[in-house]
Amino acid sequence: MCGIVGYIGDKNAYPIIINGLKRLEYRGYDSAGIAILDDTVKTYKCKGKVADLEKFVADKDISGNIGMGHTRWATHGEPNDENAHPQVSQNGYFTVIHNGIIENYSRLKKRLKDRGYKFVSETDTEVLANLIEYIYLKGKVTAEIAVRLALTKVIGAYGLVISCKDEKDKLIAARKGSPLVIGVGKGEYFLASDATPIVEYTNSVIYLNDDDVAILKKDELILKTVHNDRLTPKVQKVDLEIGEIDKNGFDHFMLKEIFEQPRAINDTFRGRISADNTLVHLGGLFNVIPQLLAAKRIIIIGCGTSWHAGLVGEYLFEDLARIPVEVEYASEFRYRNPIIHKEDVIIAISQSGETADTLAAIKLAKNAGATVLGICNVVGSSIPRYTDAGVYTHAGPEIGVASTKAFTAQVTVLTMMALVLAEKKNTISDKERKRLIKELVNIPKTIDKILKNSEEYKKIAELYKDSENFLYLGRGYFFPVALEGALKLKEISYIHAEGYPAAEMKHGPIALIDKNMPVVVIATKDGSYEKIVSNIQEVKARNGKVIALVTEGDTIIKNLADHVIEVPQNDAALAPLATVIPLQLLSYYIAVMRGCNVDQPRNLAKSVTVE
Ligand code: M6R
């Protein structure tokens, strides 16, 4: 995915665009570019990050009140100057920035080549720019008509901002599959892939829908469909404080977001749990409770960390509400002709609400007639709009590419859902349910306590920062936590790490264990405690180094493990929320000590809007 920013108004466009790109850099950071419209269209772009672009334009003319900017995560063509956006059409009429993929670009490119077009980049975006120009010149139509006609020929996904050198008083924006938000100011409009670059100027926004085309002048907005039907723009208020999208004194967004988890979890259950901590009420599910109660099974879909949260959900729903659950990678589910019944309830989990595979899996499930619910963090994103109902996590913007607070907020929602269903199905006693609700409400305090131990995690990080491999083991509710711990480590520190159900270790991974293998074991006291103690002994017998997460006061494992990290006692159903925190911090400190770019790990982007 890529980040898009646009501005049209009376202010200098450059600072607005460059600051906006910095806010969106989590979406992609392999090259960046801007175009400023003045008497001419001034386009500057280069390989590298937004900071490189800033250096590159330092001595250039960047004056002008209209412009667009782009920060890229490469799909077509390697990250280099030519493939960076904006892409300009062959004769310079159209300048385009694009987030998404034009799937039929090679066919369109061939046709344009047959008509004499030459290409300087390998991008699908340049094909689109040239297609628009070709239609514009050949059909002698307005820029808007050329854009709309071109878009009817395109298969794929796009969030676009386009300008035409003959109509320099306007920007044209369009969306299909890739998000685009318009900020509405006084005599000015902002455009961005999400609201974060906009909120410091205005909190009035319009979320474009698929097939929308917006024609923006500084004091006029025309919204229509790609087929030229006029639409009435729906202006909404976005509830986002500028402080939420700054680092607030932390070295990295990831660290800030780890420390925000008590607040994020609290915000996620606030207003959804009765004042006396006895009932959970999820307004977003009100209309689908009958389907949930009648469901023969729940299928949870997601990718990456959201998939791990789904695995915790599986344990929760089966354990507390006695509903069978399957957890599927969205990318596998959608491609393998799955059997979906009308009585199935699908829960799609996604921080961004824009992950292409998850969206495609949702569409598949909807077409099969199932009820589809969403658990998303980004308000107004695509997934909440495609689902029948859902529950927002209130984690606030997550900027660090490695997901942290989104995970615990997702697990919080899943816990609340399981508790609602357990109540309605009477699958656990009232006493037990109330005890769990009380414990959930107490989780932010537990996490606060765990966060105070960061010096301890730093010491362990220092000892193991040069390891080449890590194993993470957990049983039951802690198996997904082990997977999540391993994912955090590999994505930000580039250390190879695997998560396993602890009992599976002896079916293969045990062969990897020697004195150089750190093994992180989630070994808090719950039903499988004795078994996990045996697993630790198995590792120690092969000279592995054990870093064990234990319940406060544990003495047995203290005598076995090389290092212990203590966490307060929790019910196993709630313990993933607490036990994941030390693992996030351990990964964070190791990555920092290895000199890795924690917030922008190599090859990654915050949300994957390509399939
Ligand atoms: O926005 P989503 O939750 O749908 O994103 C899913 C994954 O791409 C995401 O969790 C990814 O695995 C993160 N980098 C994990 O830290």
XYZ file of C-alpha atoms and ligand atoms in Angstrom:
627
model
C 0.000 0.000 0.000
C 1.041 3.587 -0.432
C 0.229 6.915 1.164
C -1.481 9.698 -0.743
C -1.840 13.371 0.200
C -3.376 16.235 -1.753
C -4.144 19.888 -1.074
C -6.064 22.612 -2.868
C -6.662 26.028 -1.280
C -4.844 29.268 -0.518
C -2.062 27.923 1.691
C 1.354 26.778 0.550
C 0.740 23.213 -0.520
C 4.256 21.868 0.078
C 4.412 21.882 3.907
C 0.937 20.382 4.142
C 1.855 17.632 1.725
C 5.260 16.821 3.159
C 3.908 16.694 6.737
C 1.045 14.552 5.546
C 3.456 12.164 3.847
C 5.389 11.835 7.095
C 2.193 10.835 8.851
C 1.429 8.302 6.142
C 4.928 6.927 5.822
C 3.886 3.830 7.795
C 1.934 2.844 4.648
C 5.047 2.558 2.513
C 8.488 4.070 2.506
C 10.575 2.938 -0.434
C 10.216 6.084 -2.549
C 8.366 9.363 -2.403
C 7.371 12.270 -4.616
C 5.330 15.434 -4.946
C 3.818 17.549 -7.652
C 3.026 21.221 -7.070
C 0.736 23.012 -9.494
C 1.559 26.613 -10.175
C 2.057 28.144 -13.609
C 3.574 24.800 -14.437
C 3.356 21.386 -12.809
C 6.546 20.846 -10.783
C 7.222 17.195 -10.081
C 9.982 15.909 -7.804
C 10.484 12.315 -6.756
C 13.195 9.997 -5.580
C 13.975 6.613 -4.145
C 14.022 6.514 -0.360
C 11.992 7.951 2.449
C 10.107 11.217 2.784
C 13.206 12.691 4.478
C 15.171 11.945 1.285
C 12.515 13.721 -0.737
C 12.773 16.725 1.584
C 16.528 16.896 0.991
C 16.020 16.445 -2.722
C 13.645 19.410 -3.025
C 15.577 21.649 -0.617
C 16.888 23.830 -3.460
C 13.901 23.438 -5.784
C 10.922 25.646 -6.500
C 8.103 24.262 -4.401
C 5.784 27.259 -4.359
C 2.134 26.780 -5.178
C -1.258 26.293 -3.537
C -2.269 23.025 -5.136
C -0.387 19.786 -4.999
C -0.165 16.100 -4.330
C 2.334 13.768 -2.693
C 2.962 10.053 -2.487
C 4.945 7.641 -0.363
C 5.289 4.278 -2.008
C 5.375 0.590 -1.188
C 6.465 -0.985 -4.456
C 4.186 -3.392 -6.284
C 5.043 -2.917 -9.961
C 8.702 -2.190 -10.484
C 11.533 -1.886 -8.001
C 11.801 1.172 -5.776
C 13.722 3.731 -7.871
C 13.332 7.300 -9.070
C 11.484 6.363 -12.268
C 8.952 4.135 -10.551
C 8.271 6.645 -7.766
C 5.031 8.628 -7.989
C 3.771 11.038 -9.268
C 3.714 9.443 -12.688
C 3.352 11.905 -15.535
C 1.735 11.019 -18.866
C 3.939 11.002 -21.953
C 3.000 14.491 -23.137
C 2.839 15.953 -19.654
C -0.906 16.536 -19.579
C -1.699 14.349 -16.571
C 0.057 13.842 -13.254
C -1.103 10.884 -11.194
C -0.492 9.422 -7.752
C -1.948 6.017 -7.061
C -2.422 3.514 -4.258
C -3.506 0.085 -5.448
C -2.947 -2.153 -8.437
C -4.214 -1.931 -11.996
C -4.551 -5.637 -12.751
C -5.065 -5.345 -16.510
C -2.198 -2.884 -16.908
C -0.150 -5.039 -19.270
C -3.025 -5.321 -21.753
C -3.671 -1.580 -21.554
C 0.063 -0.895 -21.888
C 0.299 -2.977 -25.032
C -2.608 -1.121 -26.604
C -1.045 2.221 -25.739
C 2.312 1.086 -27.104
C 0.568 0.112 -30.348
C -0.654 3.712 -30.470
C 2.839 5.112 -30.048
C 3.096 5.545 -26.302
C 6.498 5.017 -24.711
C 6.983 4.236 -21.038
C 9.730 5.387 -18.731
C 8.728 3.413 -15.643
C 7.605 -0.129 -14.931
C 4.522 1.038 -13.053
C 0.873 0.332 -13.689
C 0.264 3.962 -12.691
C 2.112 5.329 -15.700
C -0.147 3.170 -17.869
C -3.159 4.801 -16.280
C -1.702 8.306 -16.728
C -1.120 7.596 -20.404
C -4.533 6.016 -20.857
C -6.204 9.111 -19.434
C -4.087 11.339 -21.660
C -4.820 9.243 -24.724
C -8.585 9.493 -24.128
C -8.273 13.227 -23.353
C -6.413 14.079 -26.539
C -8.191 11.654 -28.831
C -11.705 12.358 -27.548
C -11.141 16.112 -27.008
C -13.005 15.806 -23.717
C -12.519 17.466 -20.334
C -10.014 16.077 -17.854
C -12.833 14.794 -15.670
C -14.454 12.884 -18.540
C -11.108 11.455 -19.594
C -10.472 10.243 -16.049
C -13.910 8.700 -15.682
C -13.733 6.987 -19.072
C -10.272 5.636 -18.338
C -11.432 4.267 -14.995
C -14.210 2.294 -16.676
C -11.479 0.465 -18.597
C -9.434 -0.351 -15.561
C -9.642 -3.591 -13.564
C -8.130 -3.446 -10.127
C -7.908 -1.228 -7.102
C -7.089 2.427 -6.853
C -7.019 5.472 -4.681
C -6.028 8.251 -7.056
C -5.262 11.936 -7.180
C -4.903 13.366 -10.663
C -4.204 16.776 -12.129
C -4.334 18.044 -15.686
C -1.983 20.778 -16.882
C -4.833 22.412 -18.854
C -7.059 22.605 -15.764
C -4.635 23.636 -13.058
C -7.351 24.926 -10.728
C -8.549 21.443 -9.841
C -7.627 18.035 -8.516
C -9.534 14.898 -9.403
C -9.707 12.071 -6.882
C -11.126 8.598 -7.297
C -11.468 5.487 -5.233
C -12.013 1.809 -5.826
C -10.765 -0.624 -3.236
C -8.073 1.687 -1.827
C -9.115 4.236 0.768
C -9.314 7.965 0.168
C -10.566 10.657 2.524
C -11.376 14.279 1.689
C -10.866 16.861 4.436
C -13.274 19.776 4.158
C -11.829 23.139 5.195
C -12.919 26.744 4.578
C -12.025 27.464 0.965
C -9.718 24.463 0.911
C -9.786 20.702 0.611
C -7.339 18.032 1.728
C -6.979 14.537 0.374
C -5.325 11.600 2.082
C -5.296 7.842 2.337
C -6.508 8.146 5.909
C -7.515 11.000 8.166
C -4.189 11.341 10.012
C -2.689 14.039 7.733
C -5.985 15.931 7.734
C -6.957 16.248 11.401
C -4.573 19.067 12.183
C -6.493 21.241 9.702
C -10.087 20.036 9.929
C -12.147 17.276 11.488
C -14.822 17.398 8.756
C -14.213 14.573 6.343
C -15.829 12.724 3.480
C -14.908 9.064 3.036
C -15.024 8.221 -0.650
C -16.827 5.026 -1.605
C -15.834 2.628 -4.345
C -16.445 4.086 -7.813
C -16.658 7.651 -6.463
C -14.936 10.431 -8.370
C -14.448 13.827 -6.700
C -13.654 16.960 -8.664
C -12.144 19.508 -6.316
C -11.560 23.218 -6.736
C -10.538 25.268 -3.735
C -14.137 26.333 -3.102
C -16.097 23.628 -4.856
C -16.495 19.886 -4.515
C -18.405 17.841 -7.052
C -18.922 14.204 -6.207
C -20.138 11.697 -8.744
C -19.813 8.094 -9.675
C -17.441 6.928 -12.312
C -20.573 6.624 -14.512
C -21.376 10.331 -14.067
C -24.237 10.078 -11.559
C -24.160 13.037 -9.149
C -23.821 12.169 -5.453
C -24.400 14.201 -2.319
C -21.212 14.286 -0.250
C -21.723 13.005 3.291
C -19.577 15.083 5.617
C -18.687 13.309 8.857
C -16.763 14.358 11.945
C -13.586 12.472 12.587
C -12.771 11.897 16.227
C -8.992 11.987 16.227
C -6.692 14.146 18.332
C -3.388 15.324 16.922
C -1.605 13.937 20.032
C -2.745 10.461 19.043
C -0.668 10.558 15.884
C 2.540 11.986 17.369
C 5.266 10.057 19.174
C 4.601 12.024 22.350
C 8.195 11.844 23.541
C 8.700 8.129 22.845
C 11.601 7.090 20.633
C 9.334 5.121 18.337
C 5.645 4.807 17.570
C 5.871 1.128 18.420
C 7.078 1.857 21.943
C 4.436 4.528 22.400
C 1.777 2.107 21.188
C 2.979 -0.653 23.521
C 2.693 1.767 26.432
C -0.730 2.923 25.251
C -2.239 -0.525 25.708
C -3.803 0.036 29.139
C -5.583 3.059 27.651
C -6.457 1.289 24.399
C -7.991 -1.695 26.191
C -9.835 0.588 28.556
C -11.226 2.634 25.659
C -12.244 -0.582 23.915
C -14.375 -1.831 26.787
C -15.438 1.592 28.103
C -19.185 2.089 27.705
C -19.602 -1.567 26.801
C -19.424 -2.978 30.311
C -22.051 -2.037 32.898
C -20.961 0.176 35.783
C -21.268 -2.737 38.217
C -19.087 -4.941 35.975
C -21.747 -7.575 35.545
C -22.870 -7.224 31.919
C -21.282 -6.689 28.535
C -23.260 -4.829 25.899
C -22.002 -4.567 22.326
C -24.318 -2.206 20.457
C -22.725 -3.057 17.109
C -23.887 -6.664 17.427
C -27.443 -5.928 18.559
C -29.006 -6.812 15.195
C -27.037 -10.005 14.673
C -27.397 -11.653 18.074
C -29.988 -14.134 16.687
C -27.563 -15.211 13.943
C -24.738 -15.527 16.444
C -26.853 -17.648 18.767
C -28.043 -19.834 15.912
C -24.573 -20.176 14.387
C -23.412 -23.759 14.003
C -19.905 -22.450 13.698
C -17.965 -19.223 13.587
C -15.215 -18.728 11.041
C -12.666 -16.105 11.996
C -10.569 -14.639 9.187
C -7.614 -12.294 9.268
C -3.947 -11.933 8.400
C -0.789 -11.628 10.486
C -1.380 -10.316 13.973
C -5.125 -10.102 13.385
C -5.092 -13.815 12.592
C -3.293 -14.444 15.875
C -6.001 -12.489 17.691
C -8.491 -14.721 15.866
C -6.772 -17.797 17.309
C -7.234 -16.390 20.801
C -10.876 -15.840 19.787
C -11.185 -19.516 18.901
C -10.207 -20.518 22.431
C -12.530 -17.882 23.906
C -15.636 -18.763 21.875
C -15.195 -22.490 22.301
C -14.279 -22.275 25.958
C -16.831 -19.731 27.139
C -19.686 -19.875 24.623
C -19.282 -23.463 23.340
C -19.494 -22.453 19.682
C -17.232 -24.318 17.251
C -14.727 -22.011 15.624
C -12.411 -22.230 12.651
C -9.685 -19.657 12.174
C -8.537 -19.057 8.641
C -5.862 -17.022 6.946
C -7.969 -14.749 4.747
C -5.543 -15.325 1.890
C -6.055 -19.114 2.006
C -9.764 -19.027 2.719
C -10.581 -16.922 -0.290
C -8.681 -19.031 -2.777
C -9.627 -22.536 -1.717
C -13.311 -22.780 -2.526
C -14.335 -23.013 1.135
C -17.639 -24.517 2.221
C -19.674 -21.688 3.702
C -23.194 -22.192 5.036
C -25.821 -19.483 5.385
C -25.905 -20.283 9.110
C -22.178 -19.561 9.486
C -21.047 -16.367 11.100
C -17.799 -14.971 9.756
C -15.778 -12.594 11.887
C -13.196 -10.611 9.946
C -10.470 -9.048 12.068
C -8.341 -6.218 10.733
C -6.589 -3.266 12.311
C -6.558 -1.205 9.139
C -9.854 -2.416 7.725
C -8.167 -2.348 4.331
C -6.278 -5.642 4.022
C -7.040 -6.844 0.491
C -7.162 -10.568 1.262
C -9.469 -10.049 4.226
C -11.747 -7.850 2.136
C -11.872 -10.435 -0.638
C -12.657 -13.204 1.872
C -15.490 -11.070 3.275
C -16.990 -10.628 -0.178
C -16.795 -14.373 -0.763
C -18.553 -15.120 2.518
C -21.236 -12.512 1.853
C -21.915 -13.938 -1.567
C -22.375 -17.328 0.061
C -25.075 -15.791 2.259
C -23.247 -15.955 5.600
C -23.507 -13.224 8.220
C -20.249 -11.284 8.203
C -19.021 -9.266 11.170
C -15.985 -7.041 11.450
C -13.576 -6.179 14.233
C -11.646 -3.174 12.950
C -9.692 -0.267 14.326
C -9.879 2.327 11.567
C -13.275 3.974 11.559
C -14.723 4.413 8.091
C -12.311 1.942 6.499
C -13.493 -0.554 3.906
C -14.098 -3.654 6.030
C -16.637 -2.060 8.389
C -18.462 -0.892 5.304
C -18.647 -4.322 3.726
C -19.669 -6.234 6.829
C -23.216 -6.706 8.165
C -22.290 -5.536 11.638
C -19.271 -5.279 13.870
C -17.412 -3.843 16.783
C -14.700 -1.217 16.568
C -11.590 -1.554 18.665
C -10.817 1.845 20.128
C -7.055 1.462 20.080
C -6.522 4.807 18.315
C -4.262 5.176 15.286
C -1.577 2.519 15.122
C 1.368 3.892 13.176
C 4.170 1.422 13.982
C 4.196 -1.262 11.319
C 4.399 -3.950 13.989
C 0.941 -4.286 15.430
C 0.773 -4.121 19.232
C -2.143 -2.235 20.740
C -4.406 -3.346 17.905
C -3.808 -6.964 18.945
C -4.761 -6.451 22.579
C -7.755 -4.321 21.581
C -8.910 -7.064 19.172
C -8.556 -9.688 21.893
C -10.513 -7.417 24.232
C -13.385 -7.264 21.724
C -13.290 -11.029 21.202
C -13.374 -11.552 24.967
C -16.410 -9.291 25.252
C -18.137 -11.070 22.369
C -17.511 -14.450 23.952
C -18.864 -13.167 27.265
C -22.029 -11.807 25.604
C -22.642 -15.156 23.915
C -21.829 -17.102 27.067
C -24.446 -15.066 28.917
C -27.111 -15.525 26.260
C -26.376 -19.229 25.833
C -25.922 -19.835 29.507
C -22.738 -21.746 28.903
C -20.919 -20.457 31.970
C -22.311 -19.589 35.366
C -23.233 -16.008 36.213
C -20.606 -16.051 38.922
C -17.892 -17.143 36.514
C -18.954 -14.612 33.891
C -18.942 -11.744 36.356
C -15.560 -12.820 37.656
C -14.162 -12.730 34.110
C -15.692 -9.324 33.413
C -14.124 -7.993 36.594
C -10.781 -9.429 35.587
C -11.066 -7.884 32.128
C -11.745 -4.483 33.672
C -8.633 -4.961 35.779
C -6.387 -5.864 32.818
C -5.222 -2.267 32.144
C -3.830 -2.115 35.698
C -2.112 -5.488 35.235
C -0.504 -4.232 32.032
C 0.586 -1.012 33.735
C 2.432 -3.159 36.231
C 4.075 -5.254 33.495
C 5.150 -2.115 31.627
C 7.025 -0.921 34.712
C 9.470 -3.829 34.290
C 10.944 -2.653 30.993
C 14.479 -2.507 32.440
C 14.286 -6.260 33.014
C 13.305 -6.921 29.404
C 16.152 -4.671 28.241
C 18.675 -6.808 30.152
C 17.410 -9.998 28.521
C 17.379 -8.275 25.125
C 21.015 -7.291 25.582
C 21.969 -10.939 26.227
C 20.159 -12.373 23.219
C 20.241 -9.563 20.646
C 22.812 -11.383 18.514
C 20.965 -14.699 18.376
C 20.115 -15.920 14.910
C 17.038 -17.922 15.878
C 14.389 -17.938 18.566
C 11.673 -20.422 19.483
C 8.465 -19.361 21.209
C 6.359 -21.971 22.967
C 2.927 -21.817 24.557
C -0.041 -24.074 25.180
C -3.763 -23.405 24.864
C -4.463 -19.668 25.042
C -0.721 -19.061 24.969
C -0.050 -20.757 21.654
C -1.332 -17.700 19.715
C 0.709 -15.521 22.071
C 3.802 -17.557 21.164
C 3.044 -17.022 17.470
C 2.565 -13.323 18.026
C 5.804 -13.034 20.020
C 7.695 -14.741 17.195
C 6.094 -12.527 14.533
C 6.992 -9.375 16.462
C 10.605 -10.438 16.726
C 11.076 -11.471 13.120
C 9.360 -8.490 11.545
C 11.288 -5.797 13.367
C 14.647 -7.385 14.193
C 14.979 -9.772 11.215
C 15.840 -12.641 13.572
C 14.351 -15.929 12.476
C 11.714 -16.884 15.036
C 9.069 -19.607 15.186
C 6.076 -20.007 17.453
C 4.880 -23.515 18.360
C 2.345 -25.170 20.589
C 4.722 -26.341 23.327
C 3.674 -29.977 23.010
C 4.481 -29.982 19.296
C 8.112 -29.226 20.026
C 8.982 -32.875 20.447
C 7.530 -33.643 17.010
C 10.329 -31.861 15.212
C 11.477 -28.439 16.428
C 13.288 -30.004 19.376
C 15.984 -30.985 16.888
C 16.864 -27.292 16.636
C 17.643 -26.898 20.297
C 21.221 -26.448 21.409
C 23.097 -23.978 23.582
C 22.589 -21.221 21.020
C 18.815 -21.453 20.877
C 16.850 -19.061 23.084
C 13.414 -20.509 23.801
C 10.749 -18.159 25.111
C 8.143 -20.165 27.000
C 4.847 -18.757 28.190
C 4.555 -20.729 31.380
C 2.070 -18.954 33.603
C -0.047 -20.977 35.996
C -3.125 -22.432 34.371
C -4.469 -25.901 33.516
C -1.366 -26.965 31.585
C 1.225 -25.724 34.050
C 2.677 -29.156 34.849
C 2.975 -29.951 31.166
C 4.750 -26.721 30.334
C 7.193 -27.356 33.183
C 8.007 -30.669 31.459
C 8.519 -28.859 28.153
C 10.973 -26.493 29.842
C 12.848 -29.473 31.231
C 13.013 -30.954 27.740
C 14.603 -27.756 26.443
C 17.048 -27.549 29.336
C 18.053 -31.182 28.864
C 19.283 -30.158 25.407
C 21.125 -27.085 26.698
C 18.637 -24.591 25.243
C 18.355 -21.192 26.909
C 14.945 -20.711 28.484
C 13.331 -17.320 28.949
C 10.123 -18.118 30.812
C 7.099 -15.933 31.416
C 5.807 -17.044 34.776
C 3.146 -16.113 37.261
C 4.385 -13.835 40.059
C 5.874 -15.856 42.883
C 6.542 -18.983 40.793
C 9.492 -20.832 42.306
C 9.480 -24.074 40.325
C 10.293 -22.568 36.947
C 12.650 -20.035 38.513
C 14.907 -22.978 39.338
C 14.757 -24.372 35.821
C 14.812 -21.401 33.464
C 17.755 -19.155 32.599
C 15.586 -16.066 32.984
C 12.099 -15.512 34.270
C 9.747 -12.649 33.544
C 7.000 -12.397 36.129
C 3.462 -11.367 35.276
C 0.491 -11.062 37.640
C -1.845 -14.041 37.924
C -4.802 -13.995 35.517
C -7.433 -16.396 34.341
C -6.061 -18.199 31.266
C -8.857 -16.675 29.140
C -7.567 -13.191 29.876
C -3.886 -13.923 30.207
C -3.029 -13.437 26.485
C -3.697 -9.734 27.028
C -1.018 -9.556 29.688
C 1.532 -12.127 28.540
C 1.945 -10.622 25.078
C 3.274 -7.341 26.545
C 6.728 -8.585 27.662
C 7.115 -10.299 24.293
C 6.375 -7.055 22.446
C 8.907 -5.211 24.590
C 11.546 -7.903 24.236
C 11.253 -7.698 20.428
C 11.296 -3.926 20.541
C 14.481 -3.698 22.610
C 16.256 -6.382 20.597
C 15.390 -4.570 17.354
C 16.595 -1.220 18.727
C 19.850 -2.811 19.963
C 20.401 -4.326 16.518
C 19.991 -0.876 14.981
C 16.838 -1.808 13.057
C 14.258 0.692 11.915
C 11.543 -0.386 14.312
C 8.659 1.649 12.960
C 9.470 1.008 9.329
C 10.926 -2.481 8.999
C 12.350 -3.423 5.635
C 10.008 -4.775 2.940
C 6.872 -4.180 4.999
C 3.968 -1.780 4.956
C 1.381 -1.125 7.595
C -1.475 -2.647 5.722
C -1.326 -4.888 2.745
C -3.799 -3.691 0.180
C -2.482 -5.983 -2.533
C -3.452 -9.607 -2.887
O -4.644 -4.247 9.102
P -4.701 -5.716 9.340
O -4.924 -6.069 10.760
O -5.689 -6.426 8.450
O -3.260 -6.251 8.959
C -2.960 -7.615 9.000
C -1.477 -7.850 8.912
O -0.954 -7.338 7.721
C -0.731 -7.229 10.097
O -1.212 -7.702 11.310
C 0.779 -7.523 9.998
O 1.012 -8.884 10.141
C 1.553 -6.714 11.029
N 2.771 -6.221 10.440
C 1.923 -7.504 12.226
O 2.655 -6.774 13.144
